[in-house]
Coordinates of C-alpha atoms and ligand atoms in Angstrom, one line a residue:
M901 CA 0.1 0.0 0.1
A902 CA 1.3 3.4 -0.9
E903 CA 2.6 5.4 2.0
T904 CA 0.8 8.4 3.7
Y905 CA 3.0 11.4 4.5
D906 CA 2.3 13.4 7.3
I907 CA 2.4 16.5 5.1
I908 CA 2.9 17.3 1.5
I909 CA 4.2 20.9 0.8
I910 CA 3.3 22.0 -2.9
G911 CA 6.1 24.5 -4.0
G912 CA 9.7 24.7 -3.4
G913 CA 10.2 28.5 -3.0
P914 CA 11.1 30.2 0.3
A915 CA 7.7 29.4 1.7
G916 CA 7.6 25.8 1.0
L917 CA 11.4 25.3 1.7
T918 CA 10.9 26.8 5.1
A919 CA 7.9 24.9 5.8
A920 CA 9.8 21.6 4.6
L921 CA 12.6 22.6 7.1
Y922 CA 10.1 23.1 10.1
C923 CA 8.2 19.7 9.5
G924 CA 11.6 18.0 8.9
R925 CA 12.4 19.2 12.5
A926 CA 9.0 18.3 13.8
R927 CA 10.0 14.7 12.6
M928 CA 7.0 14.9 10.3
K929 CA 6.9 12.6 7.2
T930 CA 7.4 15.4 4.8
L931 CA 7.5 15.3 1.0
L932 CA 7.8 18.6 -1.0
L933 CA 6.9 18.6 -4.6
E934 CA 8.1 21.5 -6.9
K935 CA 6.9 21.6 -10.6
A936 CA 10.4 23.0 -11.8
T937 CA 13.5 23.1 -9.5
A938 CA 13.6 24.5 -6.0
G939 CA 14.0 28.0 -5.6
G940 CA 11.0 29.6 -6.9
Q941 CA 10.9 33.1 -8.2
A942 CA 13.6 34.2 -5.6
A943 CA 16.1 31.8 -7.0
T944 CA 16.1 34.0 -10.3
T945 CA 16.5 37.3 -8.5
D946 CA 20.0 38.4 -8.9
L947 CA 20.7 40.0 -5.6
I948 CA 18.4 40.2 -2.8
E949 CA 19.4 42.8 -0.3
N950 CA 16.3 42.9 2.1
Y951 CA 16.6 39.7 3.5
P952 CA 18.0 39.9 7.1
G953 CA 21.3 38.3 8.0
F954 CA 23.3 39.2 4.8
P955 CA 24.2 42.8 5.2
D956 CA 25.8 42.8 1.6
G957 CA 23.0 41.0 0.2
I958 CA 23.0 37.4 -1.5
G959 CA 22.3 36.1 -4.6
G960 CA 18.5 34.6 -5.1
Y961 CA 19.7 31.3 -6.3
E962 CA 22.6 31.0 -3.5
L963 CA 19.8 31.9 -0.8
T964 CA 17.2 29.5 -1.7
E965 CA 19.9 26.6 -2.6
K966 CA 20.9 27.2 1.3
M967 CA 17.2 26.6 2.3
K968 CA 16.9 23.4 0.2
Q969 CA 19.9 22.1 1.9
Q970 CA 18.6 22.9 5.3
A971 CA 15.5 21.4 4.5
L972 CA 17.0 18.3 3.2
R973 CA 19.4 18.0 6.3
F974 CA 16.5 17.6 8.6
G975 CA 14.6 15.1 6.7
A976 CA 12.4 16.3 4.2
E977 CA 12.0 14.7 1.0
I978 CA 12.3 16.9 -2.2
Q979 CA 11.1 15.9 -5.6
E980 CA 11.5 18.3 -8.5
I981 CA 9.8 18.5 -11.9
K982 CA 7.0 17.1 -10.4
E983 CA 3.9 19.2 -11.1
V984 CA 0.7 18.9 -9.1
S985 CA -2.4 18.9 -11.0
G986 CA -5.3 18.6 -8.3
L987 CA -5.8 18.5 -4.8
E988 CA -9.0 16.4 -2.9
V989 CA -10.2 15.5 0.4
K990 CA -11.2 12.1 1.1
D991 CA -11.7 10.0 4.2
N992 CA -9.7 12.7 6.4
L993 CA -6.7 12.4 3.8
R994 CA -5.6 15.0 1.4
L995 CA -4.7 13.4 -2.0
V996 CA -2.3 15.2 -4.2
K997 CA -2.5 14.5 -7.9
V998 CA 0.9 14.2 -9.5
D999 CA 1.2 12.6 -13.0
D1000 CA -2.4 10.9 -12.5
I1001 CA -1.1 9.5 -9.3
D1002 CA -2.9 10.4 -6.0
I1003 CA -0.2 10.8 -3.2
K1004 CA -1.7 10.7 0.5
A1005 CA -1.0 13.2 3.1
K1006 CA -2.7 14.0 6.6
T1007 CA -2.2 17.8 5.6
V1008 CA -1.0 20.0 2.8
I1009 CA 0.8 23.4 2.6
I1010 CA 0.1 25.0 -0.7
A1011 CA 3.3 27.3 -1.5
T1012 CA 3.1 27.7 -5.2
G1013 CA 4.0 31.1 -5.4
A1014 CA 2.9 33.3 -8.4
E1015 CA 4.0 33.6 -12.0
S1016 CA 4.9 36.7 -13.9
K1017 CA 2.5 38.2 -16.4
T1018 CA 3.0 39.6 -19.9
L1019 CA 0.9 41.7 -22.1
D1020 CA -1.4 40.1 -25.0
I1021 CA -0.3 42.5 -27.5
P1022 CA 1.4 41.7 -31.1
G1023 CA 4.9 40.4 -30.8
V1024 CA 5.1 39.0 -27.2
A1025 CA 4.2 35.5 -28.4
E1026 CA 5.9 35.7 -31.6
F1027 CA 9.5 36.9 -29.9
R1028 CA 9.3 34.8 -26.7
G1029 CA 12.8 33.7 -26.2
K1030 CA 13.9 35.7 -29.3
G1031 CA 14.1 38.9 -27.1
V1032 CA 11.0 38.8 -25.0
S1033 CA 12.0 37.6 -21.4
Q1034 CA 10.6 37.7 -17.9
C1035 CA 14.1 36.8 -16.3
A1036 CA 16.9 39.5 -16.4
T1037 CA 19.1 37.1 -14.3
C1038 CA 18.7 34.4 -16.8
D1039 CA 18.9 36.3 -19.9
G1040 CA 20.5 39.7 -19.1
A1041 CA 24.2 38.6 -20.2
F1042 CA 22.7 38.3 -23.8
Y1043 CA 22.5 42.0 -24.0
R1044 CA 25.9 43.2 -23.5
D1045 CA 26.3 46.9 -25.3
K1046 CA 22.7 46.5 -26.4
V1047 CA 19.4 48.5 -25.7
V1048 CA 16.6 46.7 -23.8
A1049 CA 13.1 47.9 -22.5
V1050 CA 11.7 47.0 -19.2
I1051 CA 7.8 47.1 -18.9
G1052 CA 6.4 48.0 -15.4
G1053 CA 7.2 50.5 -12.4
G1054 CA 7.2 48.0 -9.4
N1055 CA 10.2 46.9 -7.4
S1056 CA 10.9 44.1 -10.0
A1057 CA 10.9 46.3 -12.8
V1058 CA 13.2 48.7 -11.2
E1059 CA 15.5 46.3 -9.5
E1060 CA 15.9 44.3 -12.6
A1061 CA 16.3 47.6 -15.1
L1062 CA 19.4 48.4 -12.6
F1063 CA 20.8 44.9 -13.0
L1064 CA 20.4 45.0 -16.7
T1065 CA 22.7 48.3 -16.9
K1066 CA 25.5 45.7 -15.7
F1067 CA 25.4 44.6 -19.4
A1068 CA 23.0 47.0 -21.8
S1069 CA 24.3 50.2 -23.1
K1070 CA 20.6 51.8 -22.4
V1071 CA 17.8 50.7 -20.5
Y1072 CA 14.3 52.0 -21.3
I1073 CA 11.8 51.5 -18.4
V1074 CA 8.1 51.8 -20.1
H1075 CA 5.8 52.7 -17.2
R1076 CA 1.8 53.6 -17.4
R1077 CA 1.8 56.2 -14.9
D1078 CA 4.0 59.3 -13.9
Q1079 CA 5.2 57.8 -10.6
L1080 CA 6.9 54.4 -10.0
R1081 CA 5.6 52.0 -7.5
A1082 CA 9.1 50.6 -6.5
D1083 CA 10.5 51.4 -2.9
K1084 CA 12.2 54.8 -2.6
I1085 CA 15.7 53.4 -2.1
L1086 CA 15.5 51.9 -5.9
Q1087 CA 14.0 55.0 -7.2
E1088 CA 17.1 56.8 -5.9
R1089 CA 19.6 54.5 -7.5
L1090 CA 17.4 54.5 -10.8
Q1091 CA 17.7 58.5 -10.9
A1092 CA 21.6 58.2 -10.4
N1093 CA 21.8 55.4 -13.3
K1094 CA 22.5 57.4 -16.4
K1095 CA 22.0 54.3 -18.6
I1096 CA 18.2 54.3 -17.7
E1097 CA 15.6 56.7 -19.3
I1098 CA 12.0 56.3 -18.1
V1099 CA 9.2 56.3 -20.9
W1100 CA 6.3 57.7 -18.5
N1101 CA 2.7 57.7 -18.9
S1102 CA 2.9 55.1 -21.6
H1103 CA 1.7 51.7 -22.6
L1104 CA 3.5 49.2 -24.8
K1105 CA 1.5 48.5 -27.9
K1106 CA 3.5 46.1 -30.0
I1107 CA 6.9 44.6 -30.5
L1108 CA 8.3 44.7 -33.9
G1109 CA 11.2 42.8 -35.6
N1110 CA 12.4 40.1 -38.0
G1111 CA 13.0 36.9 -36.4
K1112 CA 14.0 38.6 -33.1
V1113 CA 13.1 41.8 -31.2
E1114 CA 14.0 45.1 -33.0
E1115 CA 11.5 47.8 -32.2
I1116 CA 8.8 48.5 -29.5
V1117 CA 6.0 51.0 -30.2
V1118 CA 4.5 52.8 -27.0
E1119 CA 1.6 55.1 -26.7
N1120 CA 1.5 58.0 -24.6
K1121 CA -1.8 57.8 -22.5
N1122 CA -2.5 61.3 -22.5
T1123 CA -1.6 62.5 -26.0
H1124 CA -2.2 59.0 -27.4
D1125 CA 1.0 59.7 -29.8
R1126 CA 2.7 56.5 -30.6
T1127 CA 6.7 56.5 -30.7
G1128 CA 9.1 53.8 -31.6
H1129 CA 12.1 52.8 -29.8
K1130 CA 14.8 50.5 -31.2
V1131 CA 15.6 47.9 -28.7
D1132 CA 16.9 44.2 -28.7
G1133 CA 15.1 42.8 -25.8
V1134 CA 12.1 43.4 -23.9
F1135 CA 11.8 42.3 -20.2
F1136 CA 8.2 42.2 -18.5
Y1137 CA 7.9 43.0 -14.9
I1138 CA 4.2 43.8 -14.6
G1139 CA 3.3 41.8 -11.7
S1140 CA 2.3 38.2 -11.2
V1141 CA -0.8 35.9 -10.9
P1142 CA -0.9 33.2 -8.3
N1143 CA -0.4 29.3 -9.2
T1144 CA -3.6 28.4 -7.8
G1145 CA -5.6 27.0 -10.8
F1146 CA -5.0 23.2 -9.5
C1147 CA -6.9 23.9 -6.2
E1148 CA -9.8 26.3 -7.7
G1149 CA -13.2 24.9 -6.6
L1150 CA -11.8 23.4 -3.5
V1151 CA -9.7 26.1 -1.6
E1152 CA -11.4 29.7 -1.1
L1153 CA -9.7 32.1 -3.3
D1154 CA -9.9 36.1 -3.2
E1155 CA -11.2 37.8 -6.4
R1156 CA -7.5 37.9 -7.6
E1157 CA -7.2 34.0 -7.0
F1158 CA -4.8 34.5 -4.0
I1159 CA -5.9 31.7 -1.4
I1160 CA -7.5 33.2 1.7
T1161 CA -6.5 31.6 5.0
D1162 CA -7.0 32.3 8.7
E1163 CA -4.2 33.4 10.9
S1164 CA -2.8 30.0 11.3
M1165 CA -2.3 29.8 7.3
Q1166 CA -5.2 27.6 7.3
T1167 CA -7.5 27.7 4.4
N1168 CA -11.2 27.0 4.2
I1169 CA -10.4 23.3 4.1
P1170 CA -9.1 21.7 7.5
G1171 CA -5.8 20.4 7.1
V1172 CA -4.9 22.6 4.0
F1173 CA -2.7 25.5 4.6
A1174 CA -1.1 28.1 2.4
S1175 CA 1.8 30.4 2.5
G1176 CA 4.1 32.7 0.6
D1177 CA 3.1 34.6 -2.4
C1178 CA 0.2 32.6 -3.4
R1179 CA -1.6 33.6 -0.3
A1180 CA -3.8 36.7 0.0
N1181 CA -1.5 38.6 2.0
L1182 CA -0.1 42.3 1.7
L1183 CA 3.4 41.9 1.3
K1184 CA 5.3 39.7 -1.4
Q1185 CA 8.8 39.3 0.3
V1186 CA 11.3 36.5 0.9
A1187 CA 10.9 37.5 4.5
V1188 CA 7.3 37.3 4.7
A1189 CA 7.1 34.0 2.7
V1190 CA 9.7 32.4 5.1
G1191 CA 7.7 33.6 8.3
E1192 CA 4.3 32.3 6.5
G1193 CA 5.9 28.8 5.8
A1194 CA 7.0 28.3 9.3
Q1195 CA 3.7 29.3 10.6
A1196 CA 1.9 27.0 8.2
A1197 CA 4.2 24.2 9.2
V1198 CA 3.4 24.5 13.1
G1199 CA -0.5 24.8 11.9
A1200 CA -0.2 21.5 10.2
E1201 CA 1.6 20.0 13.1
K1202 CA -1.0 20.9 15.6
Y1203 CA -3.6 19.7 13.1
I1204 CA -2.3 16.2 13.0
E1205 CA -2.0 16.3 16.9
E1206 CA -5.3 17.3 17.2
N1207 CA -7.2 15.2 14.3
A1208 CA -5.3 12.9 12.5
Ligands
NAP1610 P1 4.0 45.1 -8.7 O1 4.5 45.6 -7.3 O2 2.6 44.5 -8.8 O3 4.2 45.9 -9.9 C1 3.6 45.8 -11.2 C2 4.1 46.9 -11.9 O4 3.5 46.8 -13.3 C3 3.6 48.3 -11.4 O5 4.0 49.5 -11.6 C4 2.0 48.4 -12.4 O6 1.8 49.7 -12.8 C5 2.8 47.6 -13.6 N1 1.6 47.0 -14.2 C6 0.5 46.1 -13.8 N2 -0.2 45.9 -14.9 C7 0.1 46.5 -16.0 C8 -0.4 46.3 -17.4 N3 -1.2 45.6 -17.8 N4 0.5 47.2 -18.2 C9 1.5 47.9 -17.9 N5 2.0 48.0 -16.5 C10 1.3 47.2 -15.9 O7 5.0 43.8 -9.2 P2 6.3 43.2 -8.8 O8 7.2 44.4 -9.1 O9 6.5 42.1 -9.9 O10 6.3 42.8 -7.6 C11 5.5 42.0 -7.1 C12 5.6 41.9 -5.5 O11 6.8 41.5 -5.2 C13 5.5 43.4 -5.0 O12 4.8 43.1 -3.7 C14 6.8 43.9 -4.8 O13 7.2 44.7 -3.9 C15 7.7 42.5 -4.3 N6 9.1 42.6 -4.7 C16 9.9 43.0 -3.8 C17 11.1 43.3 -4.1 C18 12.1 43.7 -3.2 O14 11.7 44.0 -1.7 N7 13.4 44.1 -3.1 C19 11.7 42.9 -5.2 C20 11.0 42.3 -6.1 C21 9.4 42.2 -6.2 P3 1.1 50.6 -11.6 O15 2.1 51.1 -10.6 O16 0.3 51.6 -12.4 O17 0.0 49.8 -11.0

């Protein structure tokens, strides 16, 4: 008979890895399933400067790899390239569907994070991987002495635009308003960086090229004038959508499809918890995800003590 885990953690970003560490130390039989490789979006961040304990910052990959090693050290089992397609509750067990097989657990933590968005405009699908990217850390080095555009005005857009200036000769930031959403410290760095030009109040309308990105066309939202800018790459940082499709219909979601929980991170389904960027919380940060992962793990341990 297939074994029953005390807990299955779905998602291997900072929230999931922290939950795995805590569950391992609580001597729970713990399985973490990750659809790609552990680390999540944080692993694709060049430098994380606001996670405490690293005064000079730490690379996103390095930080999350350390989290993974720490979880493994305390006995968590981590399976990568395992995408969960469904979640069910039956006979006081939670059934996690992977490759058409149900894996049984007494409790589940959903820590599936969020995925970055793009725009549904001409050129995005055509030039994906040929100049259109959502990961400056992965693709930035291809743009040495080239011109790139970053779309968005939040922390990700500004951080990654600054990162791209290490390679590119010029970086446009195309933002739809006349004010950035990014933290003030990032805005200060941006103003000091001569390679960056902000295209204010503008919407990206199309991406043009011949086999690869060559130009973007933006429209000023006040004047409706359209302007072309020659670029070699376009990086989208316009926010993200939570990876919660697989649990829709079971777990309660808010209007933006983030998971609603109580203070102990428990969802409307007893024994099913959520933490990190997929949860309806105020702040999407590694520090927050880590705290929520720990809280969900303790919540799950308590649930087993009282119910299972
Ligand atoms: P975000 O904070 O949601 O910002 C998205 C940006 O894209 C906003 O400036 C938004 O414009 C713009 N935008 C959204 N939809 C758009 C559209 N359809 N067309 C054009 N522009 C659009 O997303 P994020 O920067 O990816 O960050 C996600 C979360 O992670 C945030 O909570 C952020 O603080 C956090 N984060 C933190 C750090 C850090 O602390 N160092 C680093 C990265 C991310 P408006 O401003 O007009 O809404």
